[in-house]
Amino acid sequence: MSDLTAGEPSADQISGTGRAQTSRVPSLTGCPWHDVNEMLQSVGLRPTRQRMALGWLLFGKGDRHLTAEMLYEEAIQAKVPVSLATVYNTLNQLTDVGLLRQVSVDGAKTYFDTNISAHHHFYMEGSHELVDIPDPHLMLQKVPEVPEGYEIARIDMVVRLRKVR
Amino acid sequence: MSDLTAGEPSADQISGTGRAQTSRVPSLTGCPWHDVNEMLQSVGLRPTRQRMALGWLLFGKGDRHLTAEMLYEEAIQAKVPVSLATVYNTLNQLTDVGLLRQVSVDGAKTYFDTNISAHHHFYMEGSHELVDIPDPHLMLQKVPEVPEGYEIARIDMVVRLRKVR
DNA sequence: TTACGTGCAAATAATTTGCAGTCCC
DNA sequence: GGGACTGCAAATTATTTGCACGTAA
């Protein structure tokens, strides 16, 4: 799905890229409405009222890490009438077409990351917050030997942080 | 909780250690009953019938990656009368005292790893199987700069594998 | 029009909890 | 004996699904 599919990826391929494009929209105009519209069209999803609104919330302000519940709350706050089921559906659809990335960190809730480029995360154990690791050079010195017949689909790394007491 | 608590851990500290001790029991005698008994005592848990049996299943045959459901099935198969609730309780208690490590990999079920040393995992996307990465030299070239006031609690890395088609 | 989307409520799935009865020290 | 432990069933939490109705192409 990305550049991590080679049998023997180099360390550079594994590392985060630092700055990530927020989406795969063919051309970003800066106009949220136009951009989200095009983003949806380009993956074959109808730009409905709720998908437009959710897309706006998701991709309108840089890289974000949200759970379905969080996005639902935001939508309600923003006076966007949408149901939690639709939020789940939309997040899953966007993930399926590669516009979002799912991150599992604590078994319970699932986070969706709007940054789909190869990168890793900090997880704040206290606040359950997920943050992209800013250091673009965090990388593996050596990629493990992959078992015969398999290839690397993706590498997920989570650096769990706790407050110094 | 481990050797990963320093503000600036070295790459060696982050890497897996290759061979891991299966538990923290003061002295391993090779007698499963004696070992599990002592393991439980040493962390202040009463060696009850069900905890002994579960401990035996968990630690009796090398490093394992189990879900609550899987361990429950094994216990039933082994004619050990135990309830699923107790399996959950026991797994959580063992995790709390540091005898097990929880691994989140796909949002849904939670895996418990009997190998509590620093190491990483392969995740087979097709079979939902979790495997310790055998390569002891898989390591980070550079540890990310940790935000002010935080320290690294742990680093979880999951290398997702898919079958070559 | 007409297949695709949405909302609602019910259905699942994983896990936790309350509580009465049981067992270890 | 008494607190720790267990089992069961009910409760929670996160997420999915069935289905009648609405809406974009």
Coordinates of C-alpha atoms (C1' of nucleotides) in Angstrom, one line a residue:
Chain A
M1 CA 0.0 0.0 0.0
S2 CA 3.0 2.2 0.4
D3 CA 6.7 2.1 -0.1
L4 CA 7.1 -0.5 2.6
T5 CA 6.3 -3.5 0.5
A6 CA 9.7 -4.5 -0.7
G7 CA 11.1 -7.7 0.6
E8 CA 14.1 -6.0 2.0
P9 CA 13.2 -2.4 2.6
S10 CA 16.0 -0.1 3.6
A11 CA 16.2 1.8 6.8
D12 CA 15.2 4.9 5.0
Q13 CA 12.1 3.4 3.7
I14 CA 11.1 2.4 7.2
S15 CA 11.6 5.8 8.7
G16 CA 9.0 8.4 8.9
T17 CA 9.2 11.1 6.2
G18 CA 8.9 14.0 8.5
R19 CA 6.3 16.1 6.8
A20 CA 3.5 14.2 5.4
Q21 CA 0.9 15.2 2.9
T22 CA -2.4 15.3 4.7
S23 CA -4.2 13.5 1.9
R24 CA -4.0 12.1 -1.6
V25 CA -6.2 14.7 -3.2
P26 CA -5.1 15.2 -6.7
S27 CA -4.6 18.9 -6.2
L28 CA -5.0 20.9 -3.0
T29 CA -6.5 24.3 -3.6
G30 CA -6.8 25.4 0.0
C31 CA -10.5 25.5 -0.3
P32 CA -11.7 22.9 2.2
W33 CA -15.0 22.3 0.4
H34 CA -13.4 21.7 -3.0
D35 CA -10.5 19.6 -1.6
V36 CA -12.7 17.2 0.4
N37 CA -15.1 17.0 -2.5
E38 CA -12.4 16.0 -4.8
M39 CA -10.8 13.6 -2.3
L40 CA -14.1 11.7 -2.0
Q41 CA -14.7 11.7 -5.7
S42 CA -11.2 10.4 -6.4
V43 CA -11.8 7.3 -4.3
G44 CA -15.3 6.7 -5.6
L45 CA -17.3 7.9 -2.5
R46 CA -20.2 10.1 -3.0
P47 CA -19.6 13.5 -1.4
T48 CA -22.7 13.5 0.8
R49 CA -23.4 16.1 3.4
Q50 CA -22.1 14.0 6.3
R51 CA -19.0 12.7 4.5
M52 CA -18.2 16.3 3.5
A53 CA -18.5 17.5 7.0
L54 CA -16.5 14.7 8.5
G55 CA -13.9 15.0 5.9
W56 CA -13.6 18.7 6.7
L57 CA -13.2 18.0 10.4
L58 CA -10.7 15.2 9.7
F59 CA -8.5 16.9 7.1
G60 CA -9.1 20.5 7.7
K61 CA -6.5 21.1 10.4
G62 CA -3.3 19.1 9.8
D63 CA -2.5 15.7 11.1
R64 CA -5.0 14.3 13.6
H65 CA -5.5 11.2 15.7
L66 CA -9.1 10.6 16.4
T67 CA -11.4 7.9 17.7
A68 CA -14.9 7.4 16.3
E69 CA -16.3 8.8 19.5
M70 CA -14.1 11.9 19.3
L71 CA -15.0 12.7 15.8
Y72 CA -18.7 12.2 16.6
E73 CA -18.4 14.6 19.4
E74 CA -16.7 17.2 17.2
A75 CA -19.4 16.8 14.6
I76 CA -22.2 17.3 17.1
Q77 CA -20.4 20.3 18.5
A78 CA -20.1 21.7 15.0
K79 CA -23.8 21.3 14.6
V80 CA -23.4 18.7 12.0
P81 CA -26.2 16.2 12.3
V82 CA -24.6 12.8 11.9
S83 CA -25.1 9.5 13.6
L84 CA -22.3 7.5 15.4
A85 CA -22.9 4.6 13.0
T86 CA -22.2 6.8 10.1
V87 CA -19.1 8.1 11.7
Y88 CA -17.9 4.5 12.1
N89 CA -18.9 3.7 8.5
T90 CA -17.1 6.7 7.1
L91 CA -14.0 6.1 9.1
N92 CA -13.9 2.6 7.9
Q93 CA -14.5 3.5 4.3
L94 CA -11.8 6.2 4.3
T95 CA -9.4 3.6 5.9
D96 CA -10.3 1.1 3.2
V97 CA -9.5 3.4 0.4
G98 CA -6.2 4.5 2.1
L99 CA -7.1 8.0 3.2
L100 CA -6.8 7.1 6.8
R101 CA -4.7 4.8 8.8
Q102 CA -5.8 2.8 11.8
V103 CA -3.6 2.7 14.9
S104 CA -4.0 0.1 17.7
V105 CA -2.4 1.2 20.9
D106 CA -4.3 0.0 23.9
G107 CA -6.6 -2.7 22.9
A108 CA -9.7 -0.7 23.6
K109 CA -10.5 2.2 21.3
T110 CA -9.2 2.4 17.8
Y111 CA -7.5 5.6 16.6
F112 CA -7.6 6.9 13.1
D113 CA -4.6 8.8 11.8
T114 CA -5.0 11.4 9.0
N115 CA -1.3 11.1 8.3
I116 CA -1.0 8.1 6.0
S117 CA 2.7 8.4 5.3
A118 CA 5.2 6.0 7.0
H119 CA 5.8 7.3 10.5
H120 CA 5.6 6.3 14.1
H121 CA 3.9 7.5 17.3
F122 CA 4.3 8.6 20.8
Y123 CA 1.5 7.5 23.1
M124 CA 1.0 9.4 26.3
E125 CA 0.0 6.7 28.8
G126 CA -1.6 9.2 31.2
S127 CA -3.8 11.1 28.8
H128 CA -4.2 8.4 26.1
E129 CA -3.1 10.9 23.5
L130 CA -1.4 9.8 20.3
V131 CA 1.2 12.1 18.6
D132 CA 3.2 11.7 15.5
I133 CA 6.9 11.3 16.2
P134 CA 8.4 14.5 14.8
D135 CA 11.9 13.2 14.4
P136 CA 12.1 12.3 10.7
H137 CA 15.2 10.3 11.3
L138 CA 13.9 7.8 13.8
M139 CA 14.6 4.7 11.9
L140 CA 15.6 1.1 12.1
Q141 CA 19.3 0.2 11.8
K142 CA 18.5 -3.2 10.6
V143 CA 15.3 -4.7 9.4
P144 CA 14.5 -8.1 10.8
E145 CA 14.9 -11.1 8.6
V146 CA 11.4 -11.8 7.3
P147 CA 10.2 -15.4 7.3
E148 CA 10.1 -17.3 4.0
G149 CA 7.1 -16.5 1.9
Y150 CA 6.2 -13.3 3.7
E151 CA 6.7 -9.7 3.0
I152 CA 6.5 -6.6 5.2
A153 CA 3.1 -4.9 4.9
R154 CA 3.9 -2.2 7.4
I155 CA 5.8 -1.4 10.5
D156 CA 4.0 0.0 13.5
M157 CA 6.1 1.5 16.2
V158 CA 4.6 3.1 19.3
V159 CA 6.9 4.8 21.9
R160 CA 4.9 4.8 25.1
L161 CA 5.7 7.8 27.3
R162 CA 4.9 8.5 30.9
K163 CA 5.3 11.7 32.8
V164 CA 8.4 12.0 34.9
R165 CA 7.2 12.0 38.4
Chain B
M1 CA 9.4 -1.5 35.2
S2 CA 12.3 -2.5 32.9
D3 CA 15.5 -1.3 31.6
L4 CA 13.8 1.1 29.2
T5 CA 13.1 3.8 31.7
A6 CA 16.2 6.0 31.1
G7 CA 15.7 9.3 29.5
E8 CA 18.1 8.4 26.7
P9 CA 18.2 4.7 26.3
S10 CA 20.8 3.3 24.0
A11 CA 20.0 1.4 20.9
D12 CA 21.0 -1.8 22.7
Q13 CA 18.6 -1.2 25.5
I14 CA 15.8 -0.9 23.0
S15 CA 16.7 -4.0 21.0
G16 CA 15.3 -7.4 21.9
T17 CA 17.6 -9.5 24.0
G18 CA 17.3 -12.6 21.8
R19 CA 16.7 -15.3 24.3
A20 CA 14.4 -14.2 27.1
Q21 CA 13.8 -15.7 30.4
T22 CA 10.2 -17.0 30.5
S23 CA 9.5 -15.6 34.0
R24 CA 10.9 -13.8 37.0
V25 CA 10.7 -16.8 39.3
P26 CA 13.5 -16.6 41.8
S27 CA 14.8 -20.0 41.0
L28 CA 13.6 -22.3 38.2
T29 CA 13.7 -25.9 39.3
G30 CA 12.2 -27.4 36.2
C31 CA 9.3 -28.7 38.2
P32 CA 6.2 -26.9 36.7
W33 CA 4.2 -27.1 39.9
H34 CA 7.0 -25.8 42.1
D35 CA 7.9 -23.0 39.7
V36 CA 4.5 -21.7 39.1
N37 CA 3.7 -21.9 42.8
E38 CA 6.8 -19.9 43.6
M39 CA 6.1 -17.4 40.8
L40 CA 2.7 -16.7 42.3
Q41 CA 3.9 -16.5 45.8
S42 CA 6.7 -14.1 44.8
V43 CA 4.2 -11.6 43.6
G44 CA 1.7 -12.0 46.4
L45 CA -0.9 -14.0 44.6
R46 CA -2.4 -17.1 46.2
P47 CA -1.6 -20.2 44.4
T48 CA -5.1 -21.3 43.9
R49 CA -6.1 -24.3 41.8
Q50 CA -7.1 -22.2 38.8
R51 CA -4.2 -19.9 38.9
M52 CA -1.8 -22.8 39.2
A53 CA -3.4 -24.5 36.2
L54 CA -3.4 -21.3 34.1
G55 CA 0.2 -20.5 35.1
W56 CA 1.2 -24.0 34.0
L57 CA -0.5 -23.5 30.6
L58 CA 1.0 -20.1 30.2
F59 CA 4.6 -20.7 31.3
G60 CA 4.9 -24.4 30.8
K61 CA 6.1 -24.4 27.2
G62 CA 8.2 -21.5 26.3
D63 CA 7.2 -18.1 25.0
R64 CA 3.6 -17.8 24.1
H65 CA 1.1 -15.2 22.7
L66 CA -2.4 -15.9 23.9
T67 CA -5.8 -14.2 24.1
A68 CA -8.1 -14.7 27.0
E69 CA -10.3 -16.8 24.8
M70 CA -7.4 -19.0 23.6
L71 CA -6.2 -19.7 27.2
Y72 CA -9.8 -20.4 28.2
E73 CA -10.1 -23.0 25.4
E74 CA -6.9 -24.6 26.4
A75 CA -7.9 -24.8 30.0
I76 CA -11.2 -26.4 29.1
Q77 CA -9.4 -28.9 26.8
A78 CA -7.1 -29.7 29.6
K79 CA -10.0 -30.5 31.8
V80 CA -9.3 -27.6 34.1
P81 CA -12.5 -26.2 35.4
V82 CA -12.2 -22.4 35.2
S83 CA -14.5 -19.6 34.1
L84 CA -13.7 -17.1 31.4
A85 CA -14.0 -14.3 33.9
T86 CA -11.3 -15.9 36.0
V87 CA -9.1 -16.2 33.0
Y88 CA -9.5 -12.5 32.3
N89 CA -8.9 -11.7 36.0
T90 CA -5.8 -13.9 36.2
L91 CA -4.3 -12.5 33.0
N92 CA -4.8 -9.0 34.2
Q93 CA -3.3 -9.8 37.6
L94 CA -0.3 -11.4 36.1
T95 CA 0.1 -8.4 33.8
D96 CA -0.2 -6.0 36.7
V97 CA 2.6 -7.7 38.6
G98 CA 4.8 -7.8 35.5
L99 CA 4.7 -11.5 34.7
L100 CA 2.9 -10.9 31.4
R101 CA 3.0 -8.2 28.8
Q102 CA 0.0 -7.0 26.9
V103 CA 0.3 -6.5 23.2
S104 CA -2.2 -4.5 21.1
V105 CA -2.1 -5.3 17.5
D106 CA -5.5 -5.1 15.8
G107 CA -7.8 -3.2 18.0
A108 CA -10.0 -6.1 18.8
K109 CA -8.6 -8.9 20.9
T110 CA -5.8 -8.3 23.3
Y111 CA -2.8 -10.7 23.3
F112 CA -0.7 -11.6 26.4
D113 CA 2.9 -12.4 25.9
T114 CA 4.8 -14.6 28.3
N115 CA 8.0 -13.1 27.2
I116 CA 8.4 -10.0 29.3
S117 CA 11.9 -8.9 28.1
A118 CA 12.3 -6.1 25.6
H119 CA 11.5 -7.5 22.2
H120 CA 9.4 -6.9 19.2
H121 CA 6.8 -8.8 17.1
F122 CA 5.8 -10.1 13.8
Y123 CA 2.1 -10.1 13.1
M124 CA 0.8 -12.4 10.4
E125 CA -2.1 -10.4 9.0
G126 CA -3.7 -13.5 7.5
S127 CA -3.7 -15.8 10.5
H128 CA -3.7 -13.2 13.2
E129 CA -0.7 -14.8 14.7
L130 CA 1.8 -13.0 16.8
V131 CA 5.5 -14.2 16.9
D132 CA 8.5 -12.8 18.7
I133 CA 11.1 -11.4 16.3
P134 CA 14.0 -13.8 16.6
D135 CA 16.6 -11.4 15.3
P136 CA 18.3 -10.1 18.5
H137 CA 19.9 -7.3 16.6
L138 CA 16.8 -5.6 15.3
M139 CA 17.2 -2.2 16.9
L140 CA 16.7 1.4 16.6
Q141 CA 19.5 3.5 15.2
K142 CA 18.3 6.6 17.0
V143 CA 15.8 7.0 19.7
P144 CA 13.4 9.9 19.1
E145 CA 13.8 13.0 21.2
V146 CA 11.3 12.6 24.0
P147 CA 9.2 15.6 24.9
E148 CA 10.1 17.6 28.0
G149 CA 8.8 16.0 31.2
Y150 CA 8.3 12.6 29.7
E151 CA 10.2 9.4 29.7
I152 CA 10.0 6.3 27.7
A153 CA 7.9 3.6 29.4
R154 CA 8.3 1.1 26.6
I155 CA 8.7 0.8 22.9
D156 CA 6.3 -1.5 21.0
M157 CA 7.1 -2.4 17.5
V158 CA 5.0 -4.7 15.3
V159 CA 6.2 -5.7 11.9
R160 CA 3.1 -6.7 10.0
L161 CA 3.7 -9.4 7.5
R162 CA 1.5 -10.6 4.7
K163 CA 2.0 -13.7 2.5
V164 CA 3.7 -13.1 -0.8
R165 CA 1.0 -13.9 -3.4
Chain C
dT1 C1' -35.0 6.7 -11.1
dT2 C1' -32.3 4.0 -8.4
dA3 C1' -28.4 2.5 -6.3
dC4 C1' -25.9 4.4 -2.7
dG5 C1' -26.1 6.5 2.1
dT6 C1' -28.0 7.5 6.5
dG7 C1' -30.1 6.9 11.0
dC8 C1' -31.9 4.2 14.4
dA9 C1' -32.1 0.5 17.2
dA10 C1' -30.9 -4.1 17.9
dA11 C1' -27.0 -7.3 17.5
dT12 C1' -22.2 -8.7 18.4
dA13 C1' -17.9 -9.1 20.6
dA14 C1' -14.6 -8.4 24.1
dT15 C1' -14.0 -7.4 28.6
dT16 C1' -15.5 -6.0 33.4
dT17 C1' -18.1 -6.1 37.5
dG18 C1' -21.5 -7.3 41.5
dC19 C1' -22.3 -10.6 44.6
dA20 C1' -23.1 -15.1 46.8
dG21 C1' -20.7 -19.0 47.7
dT22 C1' -15.8 -21.4 48.2
dC23 C1' -11.2 -22.0 49.5
dC24 C1' -6.4 -21.0 51.2
dC25 C1' -3.5 -19.4 55.1
Chain D
dG1 C1' -12.3 -17.7 60.6
dG2 C1' -11.8 -14.3 57.5
dG3 C1' -10.3 -12.2 53.8
dA4 C1' -8.9 -13.5 49.1
dC5 C1' -10.7 -16.0 45.1
dT6 C1' -14.1 -17.9 41.9
dG7 C1' -18.1 -18.5 39.0
dC8 C1' -22.1 -16.9 37.1
dA9 C1' -24.8 -13.7 35.1
dA10 C1' -25.7 -9.1 34.3
dA11 C1' -23.4 -4.7 32.9
dT12 C1' -20.2 -2.0 30.0
dT13 C1' -17.9 -0.5 26.1
dA14 C1' -16.6 -0.4 21.3
dT15 C1' -18.2 -1.5 17.0
dT16 C1' -21.2 -3.6 13.4
dT17 C1' -25.5 -4.7 11.1
dG18 C1' -30.4 -4.9 9.4
dC19 C1' -33.7 -2.3 7.5
dA20 C1' -36.9 1.6 6.3
dC21 C1' -36.3 6.0 4.6
dG22 C1' -33.7 9.8 2.2
dT23 C1' -30.7 11.7 -1.4
dA24 C1' -27.1 12.4 -5.0
dA25 C1' -26.1 11.3 -9.9

